């Protein structure tokens, strides 16, 4: 937070997810787990105990057939900027474990410093933060397939989506070695973005006019989850369906209608 | 907790928070030092040696 | 057999009977200790907490015992700073109860964190903007103060007092106790408040979030206020229970009456502030986030509007009404009712500010998650109660806790 004013031309990495394209196939979730060494257990029935950095929600319009409609909504960490980096989780962490990075706009998490108080989980309205209730146990031979760039977490700490930050580090190092200061759009992409077969997820610098997300976020059908709370998230959603856009936030009886007029 | 932790910054928040903390700790520490020190001196002077 | 350790001029039950009761409570204590080790060695998967309930029974227990232990700082404040001299007859017990409450809170926190061996990170890497950091520092410091306040009492044991150094140390600590009490009041004001701030600052959780002044949400002040109001009620309640169990009057009525009266006025003013806060939150704060009041109290099997009624009317207005009247305080039944209701009221307040904050769905497409604690959570929450009973039994038997006991039981 203290470095806020040093970086006038900051990067703000973010996502735009087109919900009209998402089929709910779950490829993004699988890619995310493989990329980030997210552990799993034999029985994952209770989803409130599962670690899903990226989770797909199934929304319905609640109407009977034939008007019934569904929408799949992938939810990574929103990397909230709040007001001046005052994101819900960063400000509450007692041990400075999580931080808002002004160079990238990414909310980080230092696993080895986290002591598991879970205050950040209480603060996050998106349930984007997950606690390691168990030590990770990998099926035989799977350790060989862990991503060497991403540290494996131990029991008793909180973890969450990092926008594949280790990929940013690799890309930055390469750029530095080549004497460049800027990253090309395709040089740093998250695993979920690349895995999505429908091309529903677009990732890039929201501040950079050359990046696709810059234009996409300005779509009249774009919205963010729970904007009213002032969390200022960096994940945008697009949907041509009004009921989906309405499902993105809580509205009083009269509010949404007024907005549409 | 100490200025040599790397996340430390000399801003108002740190000064107010740690000012209050070290002030309270100082009073507790000095108070106990006084009590224990005086008890040692009193004992050496032979005070408090009553038996029932 | 242990008569040489028992204060002069008071009667205590036979050692055999005493040991039997210690043994019975000790079994409960051991059950809790077993559950505690299960949590430490196997991890928090022993609990029924989950990613929706990151805070649950333990954090409620922490907040509740700290509020109830608030009797120590507020009675100390009244005795040493305001100068209500009669309270010297109950301050020892208030300190002991506070000591038990705060040590319990620290123990529960040590079980609650995912990596207890890293708990020192909260001090070392302190984020001064977090309410929890403030709680950790002030709680630890104030526990130190309570220990300092409890030590002179231990040193007054008949045998320990014979040692000149201990006698002198106890005497010196008594002499400057006002300084420690003032520091304790300062620390308590902040950590009681910060515990209120824990939920109050969560702007992502409309049920808990409150506006406020500077960095402090209104819940900061409400928590300090309610702890000062209900802490002494808990002290009175435990004193009354001790009197029933020992079959003796231990504190004179005028002392209880004074504490109950002050507590009553604190509770009355608190509940007015709490009603204003609730009203403003219901009509301004929550609607600005897209919520109506009843959304927080419907469509779930447990959290109905009854809980707000229980907290504010039964646990606030009723006990305040009883305690501010002379007639209410002088009737034994009414006094018992009032202190029990006040204790329930503040505990319900802490419950909703932890559990209901977690339960209320914020994303429109989510539903209310429900939670029932596991036996390990229950056992580790009962553990401090057993420990507290044992410490009270030992202190009552061997230390001169109640200065008026001898006079009241000649």
XYZ file of C-alpha atoms in Angstrom:
723
model
C 0.000 0.000 0.000
C 2.830 2.325 0.836
C 4.112 2.270 -2.740
C 0.868 3.555 -4.155
C 2.147 6.886 -5.378
C 5.451 5.703 -6.756
C 3.869 4.021 -9.763
C 1.860 6.509 -11.703
C 1.564 4.336 -14.770
C 0.533 1.109 -13.082
C -0.520 -2.120 -14.646
C -3.822 -3.518 -13.505
C -4.104 -7.098 -14.606
C -7.644 -8.304 -14.824
C -10.091 -10.560 -16.571
C -13.178 -10.246 -18.669
C -15.324 -13.379 -18.734
C -18.012 -13.687 -21.366
C -20.791 -15.631 -19.672
C -22.669 -16.063 -22.943
C -19.751 -18.145 -24.194
C -19.075 -20.171 -21.026
C -20.431 -23.716 -21.282
C -19.514 -24.689 -17.738
C -17.197 -27.457 -18.991
C -14.774 -26.970 -16.089
C -11.576 -27.016 -18.167
C -10.528 -23.757 -16.500
C -10.883 -25.332 -13.056
C -8.807 -28.343 -14.049
C -6.121 -26.167 -15.646
C -6.025 -23.990 -12.552
C -5.580 -26.938 -10.217
C -2.842 -28.469 -12.345
C -1.002 -25.172 -12.815
C -1.118 -24.166 -9.164
C -0.597 -27.552 -7.476
C -3.962 -27.310 -5.773
C -4.452 -30.400 -3.615
C -7.581 -32.545 -3.585
C -8.895 -35.454 -1.580
C -10.459 -38.741 -2.475
C -13.892 -37.547 -1.371
C -14.673 -34.040 -2.555
C -18.417 -34.240 -1.890
C -18.433 -31.336 0.539
C -17.596 -28.357 -1.639
C -17.187 -26.135 1.417
C -14.007 -28.077 2.168
C -12.685 -28.234 -1.429
C -9.918 -25.979 -2.655
C -11.131 -24.400 -5.866
C -9.187 -21.246 -6.676
C -11.439 -20.949 -9.659
C -14.955 -22.143 -9.006
C -17.803 -22.393 -11.473
C -21.209 -21.433 -10.123
C -24.406 -22.553 -11.793
C -27.000 -19.791 -11.901
C -30.617 -20.183 -12.916
C -33.272 -17.604 -13.644
C -35.671 -19.542 -11.427
C -38.371 -19.674 -14.081
C -40.299 -22.825 -15.052
C -39.996 -24.507 -18.456
C -39.947 -23.250 -21.203
C -38.523 -19.922 -19.920
C -35.950 -21.624 -17.748
C -32.396 -20.491 -18.384
C -29.058 -21.280 -16.829
C -25.690 -19.570 -16.780
C -22.297 -20.799 -15.663
C -20.184 -18.272 -13.840
C -16.467 -18.936 -13.272
C -15.244 -17.124 -10.156
C -11.502 -16.620 -9.636
C -10.104 -14.231 -7.010
C -11.368 -10.763 -7.936
C -8.053 -9.110 -6.969
C -10.061 -6.256 -5.514
C -8.483 -2.840 -5.599
C -10.995 -1.340 -3.179
C -10.318 2.318 -2.628
C -6.584 2.902 -3.082
C -5.620 -0.744 -2.590
C -7.884 -1.141 0.438
C -9.201 -4.505 -0.663
C -11.356 -6.393 1.854
C -8.758 -9.038 2.665
C -5.517 -7.040 2.504
C -6.528 -4.516 5.119
C -7.591 -7.138 7.667
C -4.672 -9.590 7.518
C -2.907 -9.187 10.873
C 0.478 -10.508 9.754
C 0.899 -8.622 6.450
C 0.587 -11.945 4.619
C -1.476 -10.607 1.789
C -0.701 -7.436 -0.110
C -1.997 -5.353 -2.989
C 0.818 -5.093 -5.524
C 0.802 -1.697 -7.209
C 2.953 -2.902 -10.099
C 0.486 -5.526 -11.282
C -2.693 -4.992 -9.294
C -2.418 -8.555 -8.045
C -3.394 -9.459 -4.486
C -0.620 -11.710 -3.237
C -0.464 -14.319 -0.491
C 2.700 -15.416 1.346
C 1.867 -18.987 2.361
C 4.845 -19.444 4.655
C 3.930 -16.362 6.632
C 0.209 -17.105 6.960
C -0.596 -18.606 10.341
C -4.168 -19.496 9.501
C -6.344 -17.033 11.431
C -8.796 -16.994 8.500
C -9.781 -13.347 8.996
C -9.255 -12.793 5.249
C -11.778 -15.530 4.511
C -14.280 -13.811 6.748
C -13.607 -10.560 4.889
C -13.954 -11.869 1.323
C -17.554 -11.704 0.080
C -16.691 -13.841 -2.970
C -15.481 -16.897 -1.018
C -12.359 -16.750 -3.152
C -10.100 -17.709 -0.245
C -9.608 -21.290 0.811
C -8.173 -22.887 3.908
C -5.997 -25.987 3.847
C -7.937 -28.152 6.282
C -5.610 -31.065 5.484
C -2.016 -31.506 4.454
C -1.855 -32.189 0.720
C -1.673 -35.875 -0.199
C -0.804 -36.595 -3.831
C -1.724 -39.869 -5.515
C 1.262 -42.091 -6.215
C 3.514 -40.694 -8.889
C 1.696 -37.390 -9.072
C 4.430 -35.520 -7.257
C 6.425 -35.862 -10.465
C 3.832 -33.780 -12.233
C 3.715 -30.861 -9.812
C 4.513 -27.465 -11.263
C 8.036 -26.618 -10.075
C 7.335 -22.862 -10.277
C 4.531 -22.933 -7.740
C 5.130 -23.716 -4.074
C 2.964 -26.412 -2.499
C 1.049 -25.264 0.578
C 0.880 -26.954 3.925
C -2.022 -27.596 6.270
C -3.355 -24.636 8.227
C -2.801 -21.789 5.778
C -5.052 -19.836 3.441
C -4.571 -19.825 -0.313
C -6.282 -18.335 -3.341
C -6.012 -17.548 -7.033
C -2.890 -15.532 -7.815
C -3.677 -14.811 -11.487
C -0.893 -17.378 -12.050
C 1.624 -14.904 -10.684
C 4.607 -17.286 -11.142
C 3.889 -17.057 -14.905
C 4.207 -13.279 -14.623
C 7.555 -13.726 -12.897
C 8.829 -16.043 -15.630
C 7.628 -13.674 -18.356
C 9.134 -10.649 -16.599
C 12.497 -12.348 -16.191
C 12.538 -13.219 -19.876
C 11.633 -9.655 -20.837
C 14.320 -8.238 -18.549
C 16.898 -10.580 -20.064
C 15.915 -9.283 -23.470
C 16.137 -5.684 -22.316
C 12.419 -5.000 -22.460
C 10.363 -3.340 -19.743
C 6.900 -4.066 -21.118
C 5.290 -7.467 -21.491
C 3.384 -8.361 -24.598
C -0.230 -9.374 -24.014
C 0.313 -13.020 -24.947
C 3.496 -13.324 -22.862
C 1.577 -13.423 -19.624
C -1.691 -15.340 -19.668
C -3.341 -17.331 -16.905
C -3.822 -21.090 -17.166
C -7.614 -20.814 -17.119
C -7.608 -18.320 -19.987
C -5.541 -20.630 -22.154
C -7.562 -23.701 -21.240
C -10.998 -22.288 -21.993
C -12.147 -24.040 -25.192
C -14.892 -21.478 -25.789
C -12.573 -18.502 -25.468
C -14.809 -17.056 -22.782
C -11.965 -15.788 -20.599
C -9.817 -12.843 -21.690
C -6.906 -11.759 -19.542
C -4.659 -8.708 -19.730
C -3.824 -5.260 -18.415
C -7.019 -3.304 -17.870
C -5.028 -0.069 -18.115
C -3.395 -0.903 -21.432
C -5.391 0.199 -24.521
C -3.510 -2.405 -26.592
C -4.919 -5.257 -24.543
C -8.272 -6.826 -25.428
C -9.614 -6.520 -21.877
C -9.316 -2.744 -22.105
C -12.072 -2.600 -24.699
C -14.110 -5.544 -23.455
C -14.611 -4.144 -19.981
C -16.328 -1.121 -21.542
C -19.071 -3.233 -23.080
C -22.553 -2.034 -22.087
C -23.225 -5.600 -20.981
C -20.192 -5.698 -18.689
C -20.599 -5.838 -14.923
C -18.646 -6.865 -11.868
C -19.769 -8.913 -8.868
C -20.981 -6.997 -5.815
C -19.867 -3.614 -7.108
C -22.044 -1.864 -4.543
C -19.840 -3.020 -1.696
C -16.951 -0.909 -2.962
C -14.595 -3.842 -3.408
C -13.614 -2.571 -6.865
C -12.871 -6.004 -8.364
C -10.697 -6.518 -11.462
C -12.742 -9.354 -12.901
C -15.462 -8.245 -15.312
C -18.287 -10.353 -16.666
C -20.225 -9.868 -19.881
C -23.717 -11.144 -20.487
C -26.396 -10.104 -22.924
C -29.003 -11.545 -20.548
C -30.468 -9.053 -18.115
C -31.222 -11.601 -15.369
C -27.570 -12.636 -15.346
C -26.392 -9.048 -14.981
C -28.904 -8.589 -12.192
C -27.553 -11.684 -10.434
C -24.201 -9.951 -10.107
C -25.263 -7.749 -7.238
C -27.922 -7.239 -4.576
C -30.647 -4.800 -5.505
C -33.557 -3.380 -3.585
C -37.011 -3.844 -5.113
C -37.002 -0.629 -7.196
C -33.292 -0.262 -7.982
C -32.556 -2.431 -10.988
C -35.601 -1.262 -12.891
C -34.510 2.349 -12.466
C -31.102 1.459 -13.762
C -32.509 -0.036 -16.912
C -34.763 2.923 -17.789
C 6.889 -4.999 15.531
C 10.341 -3.497 15.183
C 11.598 -0.922 12.684
C 13.923 -3.507 11.139
C 11.058 -5.721 9.896
C 10.930 -5.080 6.152
C 7.225 -4.203 6.125
C 7.807 -1.406 8.646
C 7.135 2.150 7.465
C 7.442 5.358 9.435
C 3.863 6.463 8.842
C 1.237 7.826 11.221
C -0.415 4.409 11.590
C 2.782 2.736 12.790
C 3.715 5.614 15.060
C 0.317 5.802 16.773
C -0.060 2.028 17.095
C 3.433 1.224 18.259
C 3.631 4.423 20.291
C 0.613 3.273 22.303
C 1.932 -0.268 22.554
C 5.418 0.589 23.778
C 3.996 3.219 26.123
C 1.795 0.577 27.788
C 4.587 -2.001 27.805
C 6.922 0.630 29.278
C 4.561 1.368 32.150
C 4.028 -2.322 32.872
C 7.767 -3.034 32.661
C 8.817 -0.049 34.783
C 6.067 -0.738 37.311
C 7.121 -4.343 37.797
C 10.800 -3.397 37.909
C 9.993 -0.906 40.657
C 7.947 -3.468 42.621
C 10.530 -6.211 42.389
C 13.489 -3.850 42.978
C 11.872 -2.270 46.010
C 10.895 -5.699 47.354
C 14.538 -6.795 47.150
C 15.679 -3.652 48.999
C 12.910 -4.000 51.593
C 13.840 -7.604 52.186
C 17.507 -6.711 52.588
C 16.443 -4.107 55.153
C 14.688 -6.866 57.053
C 11.102 -5.751 56.418
C 8.179 -8.172 56.144
C 9.679 -10.864 58.273
C 6.662 -11.487 60.491
C 5.548 -15.009 61.319
C 2.243 -16.193 62.650
C -4.376 -31.798 56.149
C -4.135 -28.552 54.189
C -5.410 -26.369 57.039
C -2.124 -24.479 57.203
C -2.747 -23.181 53.683
C -6.316 -22.011 54.293
C -6.769 -18.334 55.226
C -7.308 -17.647 58.943
C -10.807 -17.334 60.309
C -12.703 -18.940 57.451
C -14.223 -22.397 57.144
C -13.584 -24.714 54.189
C -14.983 -28.134 53.333
C -12.912 -31.268 54.112
C -10.016 -31.921 51.747
C -11.581 -35.203 50.605
C -14.768 -33.526 49.463
C -12.762 -30.768 47.791
C -10.558 -33.297 45.973
C -13.574 -35.241 44.797
C -15.033 -32.171 43.115
C -11.685 -31.198 41.643
C -11.505 -34.736 40.245
C -14.975 -34.566 38.689
C -14.289 -31.224 37.006
C -10.824 -32.514 36.143
C -12.339 -35.286 34.007
C -14.149 -32.660 31.922
C -10.905 -30.720 31.709
C -9.033 -33.774 30.462
C -11.718 -34.380 27.825
C -11.091 -30.845 26.574
C -7.329 -31.305 26.695
C -7.666 -34.488 24.611
C -9.697 -32.595 21.991
C -7.153 -29.772 22.084
C -4.307 -32.150 21.280
C -6.378 -33.725 18.513
C -6.735 -30.281 16.935
C -3.053 -29.518 17.349
C -1.777 -32.805 15.984
C -4.368 -33.579 13.318
C -5.253 -30.012 12.332
C -8.458 -28.057 12.036
C -10.093 -30.805 9.976
C -11.177 -31.995 13.442
C -13.671 -29.148 13.492
C -16.858 -28.592 11.527
C -15.592 -25.253 10.272
C -15.392 -24.866 6.512
C -14.595 -22.268 3.890
C -17.870 -20.471 4.615
C -17.347 -20.623 8.360
C -13.741 -19.555 8.769
C -14.830 -18.050 12.069
C -17.112 -20.192 14.196
C -17.717 -21.419 17.764
C -14.197 -20.651 18.982
C -14.145 -17.052 17.819
C -17.566 -16.578 19.400
C -16.242 -18.093 22.643
C -13.276 -15.738 22.475
C -15.400 -12.665 21.982
C -17.870 -13.770 24.642
C -15.344 -14.559 27.381
C -13.505 -11.317 26.714
C -16.746 -9.360 27.020
C -17.672 -11.234 30.197
C -14.147 -10.816 31.547
C -14.613 -7.084 31.034
C -15.780 -6.969 34.652
C -12.135 -6.938 35.682
C -11.123 -3.802 33.832
C -14.304 -1.901 34.524
C -14.433 -2.754 38.222
C -10.729 -1.876 38.432
C -11.428 1.387 36.655
C -14.263 2.209 39.080
C -12.247 1.185 42.126
C -8.885 2.762 41.343
C -9.604 5.597 38.935
C -13.139 6.728 39.819
C -12.564 5.920 43.500
C -15.555 3.720 44.348
C -13.925 2.343 47.478
C -16.615 -0.215 48.382
C -15.670 -2.185 45.280
C -12.461 -3.304 46.982
C -14.641 -6.082 48.399
C -15.325 -7.592 44.990
C -12.311 -6.457 42.938
C -10.277 -9.583 43.817
C -12.945 -11.835 42.423
C -13.436 -9.613 39.382
C -9.698 -9.863 38.708
C -9.725 -13.649 39.129
C -12.688 -14.026 36.772
C -10.999 -11.693 34.286
C -7.769 -13.672 34.529
C -9.646 -16.892 33.798
C -11.533 -15.343 30.893
C -8.459 -13.861 29.256
C -6.249 -16.911 29.700
C -9.099 -18.961 28.222
C -9.339 -16.614 25.261
C -5.615 -16.932 24.579
C -5.794 -20.712 24.849
C -8.737 -20.924 22.453
C -6.905 -18.664 19.989
C -3.877 -20.933 20.195
C -6.089 -23.859 19.150
C -8.009 -21.857 16.569
C -5.163 -20.755 14.319
C -4.156 -23.118 11.540
C -0.439 -22.937 12.292
C -0.097 -22.313 16.042
C 3.705 -22.448 15.897
C 3.635 -19.408 13.646
C 1.354 -17.395 15.907
C 4.250 -15.046 16.661
C 3.964 -13.745 13.070
C 1.048 -11.611 14.242
C 3.482 -9.675 16.443
C 6.576 -9.819 14.282
C 4.953 -8.956 10.943
C 2.226 -6.814 12.509
C -0.123 -5.078 10.094
C -1.152 -2.066 12.144
C -4.252 -1.537 10.012
C -5.789 -4.859 11.059
C -8.200 -4.990 13.975
C -6.896 -8.452 14.797
C -3.344 -7.159 15.224
C -4.570 -4.645 17.752
C -6.546 -7.369 19.515
C -3.497 -9.645 19.689
C -1.208 -6.986 21.147
C -3.685 -5.542 23.620
C -4.999 -8.944 24.656
C -1.506 -10.213 25.435
C -0.533 -7.025 27.250
C -3.753 -6.943 29.230
C -3.345 -10.585 30.180
C 0.019 -9.497 31.579
C -1.740 -6.773 33.562
C -4.318 -9.256 34.894
C -1.512 -11.575 35.925
C 0.095 -8.657 37.761
C -3.230 -7.960 39.441
C -3.701 -11.623 40.403
C -0.154 -12.210 41.722
C -0.543 -10.126 44.925
C -3.572 -12.243 45.757
C -1.550 -15.439 45.407
C 1.192 -13.880 47.517
C -1.360 -13.336 50.274
C -1.631 -17.062 50.849
C -0.768 -17.709 54.494
C 2.354 -19.707 53.791
C 3.642 -17.649 50.863
C 3.144 -14.439 52.826
C 5.586 -15.721 55.440
C 8.423 -15.334 52.963
C 9.630 -11.733 53.438
C 10.388 -11.131 49.767
C 6.966 -12.257 48.646
C 5.311 -10.255 51.397
C 7.179 -7.126 50.306
C 6.526 -7.758 46.645
C 2.792 -8.168 47.245
C 2.763 -5.010 49.355
C 4.578 -2.966 46.698
C 2.310 -4.230 43.934
C -0.738 -3.269 45.972
C 0.719 0.202 46.417
C 0.931 1.009 42.733
C -2.016 -1.109 41.627
C -3.809 2.030 40.415
C -1.108 2.466 37.743
C -1.577 -1.088 36.517
C -5.358 -0.746 36.672
C -5.205 2.447 34.598
C -2.984 0.730 32.018
C -5.387 -2.203 32.029
C -8.340 0.102 31.412
C -6.471 1.770 28.530
C -5.605 -1.577 26.937
C -9.096 -2.957 27.516
C -10.755 0.011 25.920
C -8.833 -0.672 22.744
C -8.973 -4.442 22.499
C -12.634 -4.679 23.479
C -13.258 -2.099 20.794
C -11.051 -3.782 18.238
C -12.953 -7.015 18.747
C -16.022 -5.040 17.762
C -14.076 -3.661 14.842
C -13.258 -7.184 13.627
C -16.721 -7.529 12.098
C -17.443 -3.813 11.809
C -14.720 -3.149 9.234
C -15.758 -5.982 6.916
C -17.174 -3.901 4.090
C -17.621 -7.086 2.086
C -20.040 -8.412 4.708
C -23.140 -6.213 4.878
C -24.415 -7.899 8.039
C -21.359 -6.924 10.042
C -20.239 -3.718 8.371
C -20.820 -0.402 10.109
C -19.795 3.153 9.370
C -17.923 4.982 12.100
C -15.477 7.677 13.017
C -11.914 7.773 11.617
C -10.660 4.172 11.501
C -13.176 2.911 14.066
C -16.580 1.523 13.080
C -19.446 2.081 15.538
C -19.144 -1.539 16.684
C -15.764 -0.566 18.168
C -17.433 1.667 20.739
C -20.453 -0.586 21.185
C -18.271 -3.561 22.101
C -16.278 -1.629 24.699
C -19.472 -0.205 26.102
C -21.281 -3.545 26.278
C -18.266 -5.237 27.875
C -18.135 -2.531 30.541
C -21.876 -2.962 31.060
C -22.172 -6.755 31.022
C -18.744 -7.734 32.411
C -19.717 -6.621 35.932
C -23.028 -8.495 35.537
C -20.999 -11.651 34.942
C -18.873 -10.881 38.012
C -22.069 -10.519 40.058
C -23.500 -13.718 38.563
C -20.406 -15.780 39.360
C -20.267 -14.266 42.876
C -23.892 -15.256 43.423
C -23.272 -18.766 42.101
C -20.235 -19.081 44.391
C -22.373 -17.995 47.323
C -24.962 -20.652 46.494
C -22.352 -23.402 46.111
C -20.413 -22.503 49.261
C -23.625 -21.831 51.176
C -22.131 -18.593 52.489
C -22.615 -14.905 51.945
C -19.328 -13.603 50.610
C -19.966 -10.010 49.540
C -22.212 -7.477 51.263
C -25.387 -6.392 49.502
C -24.380 -2.742 49.264
C -21.298 -3.701 47.191
C -23.344 -5.813 44.803
C -25.972 -3.090 44.670
C -23.439 -0.431 43.711
C -21.892 -2.551 40.969
C -25.328 -3.591 39.701
C -26.482 0.021 39.620
C -23.490 1.238 37.616
C -23.796 -1.783 35.361
C -27.473 -1.062 34.879
C -26.882 2.510 33.761
C -24.083 1.405 31.457
C -26.393 -1.225 29.992
C -29.258 1.259 29.618
C -27.110 3.779 27.762
C -25.487 1.015 25.723
C -28.783 -0.434 24.597
C -30.005 2.995 23.474
C -26.843 3.384 21.400
C -27.233 -0.171 20.094
C -30.833 0.489 19.032
C -29.771 3.662 17.205
C -26.924 1.762 15.549
C -29.246 -1.084 14.504
C -31.833 1.333 13.164
C -29.275 3.301 11.126
C -27.747 0.107 9.783
C -31.189 -1.257 8.851
C -32.415 1.840 7.037
C -29.220 3.364 5.635
C -26.109 1.131 5.655
C -27.608 -2.199 4.571
C -29.917 -0.744 1.867
C -26.922 1.100 0.377
C -25.420 -2.354 -0.183
C -28.651 -3.696 -1.661
C -30.037 -5.451 1.420
C -33.250 -5.050 3.387
C -33.261 -5.860 7.093
C -35.441 -8.938 6.758
C -33.115 -10.509 4.196
C -30.697 -11.039 7.084
C -33.335 -12.826 9.118
C -35.227 -15.022 6.652
C -34.884 -17.951 4.239
C -32.836 -20.001 6.657
C -33.633 -22.554 9.361
C -32.071 -20.719 12.328
C -31.487 -16.979 12.102
C -34.919 -15.454 12.509
C -35.811 -11.987 13.775
C -36.190 -13.623 17.206
C -32.437 -13.413 17.621
C -32.517 -9.609 17.342
C -35.376 -9.521 19.853
C -33.491 -11.820 22.222
C -30.370 -9.672 22.034
C -31.877 -6.216 22.296
C -35.125 -6.615 24.236
C -34.604 -9.625 26.500
C -30.828 -9.290 26.812
C -30.685 -5.504 26.912
C -33.792 -3.481 27.671
C -35.189 -5.881 30.312
C -32.003 -6.277 32.423
C -31.228 -2.564 32.104
C -34.752 -1.759 33.291
C -34.328 -4.026 36.312
C -30.842 -2.887 37.262
C -31.460 0.856 37.160
C -34.274 0.624 39.704
C -33.677 0.231 43.431
C -36.631 -2.157 43.626
C -35.190 -4.378 40.893
C -31.747 -4.553 42.482
C -33.051 -5.302 45.956
C -35.157 -8.263 44.846
C -32.998 -11.354 44.719
C -35.063 -12.947 41.956
C -35.022 -9.803 39.808
C -31.282 -9.327 40.276
C -30.571 -12.932 39.309
C -32.829 -12.576 36.265
C -31.193 -9.313 35.211
C -27.587 -10.496 35.398
C -28.404 -13.763 33.613
C -30.255 -11.890 30.843
C -27.439 -9.361 30.476
C -24.901 -12.183 30.121
C -27.125 -13.888 27.536
C -27.638 -10.571 25.730
C -23.961 -9.806 25.301
C -23.206 -13.424 24.338
C -25.918 -13.352 21.669
C -24.497 -10.078 20.374
C -21.064 -11.690 20.027
C -22.659 -14.746 18.408
C -24.412 -12.815 15.669
C -21.377 -10.617 15.067
C -19.341 -13.745 14.341
C -21.602 -16.561 13.165
C -24.390 -14.657 11.447
C -21.844 -12.485 9.649
C -20.474 -15.717 8.149
C -23.918 -17.197 7.477
C -25.584 -14.375 5.553
C -25.073 -15.030 1.820
C -23.592 -12.015 0.038
C -23.434 -13.250 -3.549
C -27.055 -13.269 -4.746
C -26.761 -16.797 -6.111
C -25.516 -18.320 -2.865
C -27.580 -19.804 -0.046
C -27.251 -19.792 3.742
C -24.628 -22.290 4.860
C -25.439 -23.798 8.255
C -22.960 -24.965 10.858
C -22.991 -27.288 13.831
C -19.770 -27.537 15.864
C -17.947 -30.866 16.106
C -17.455 -32.517 19.510
C -13.821 -31.409 19.420
C -14.909 -27.780 19.138
C -17.423 -28.193 21.941
C -14.924 -29.967 24.190
C -12.239 -27.331 23.666
C -14.809 -24.620 24.395
C -15.896 -26.342 27.622
C -12.240 -26.870 28.561
C -11.770 -23.265 29.754
C -14.974 -23.505 31.800
C -13.593 -26.540 33.632
C -10.242 -24.831 34.034
C -11.983 -21.728 35.377
C -13.977 -23.716 37.919
C -10.812 -25.432 39.153
C -8.922 -22.145 39.444
C -11.826 -20.560 41.326
C -12.020 -23.581 43.664
C -8.311 -23.440 44.416
C -8.270 -19.643 44.796
C -11.315 -19.612 47.032
C -9.887 -22.338 49.265
C -6.382 -21.039 49.681
C -6.470 -17.289 49.033
C -8.311 -14.465 50.797
C -10.479 -13.585 47.774
C -13.416 -12.137 49.699
C -12.340 -9.580 52.322
C -15.806 -9.583 53.902
C -16.163 -13.367 54.221
C -14.974 -13.538 57.820
C -17.230 -10.696 58.939
C -20.267 -12.123 57.149
C -19.669 -15.666 58.467
C -18.484 -15.321 62.047
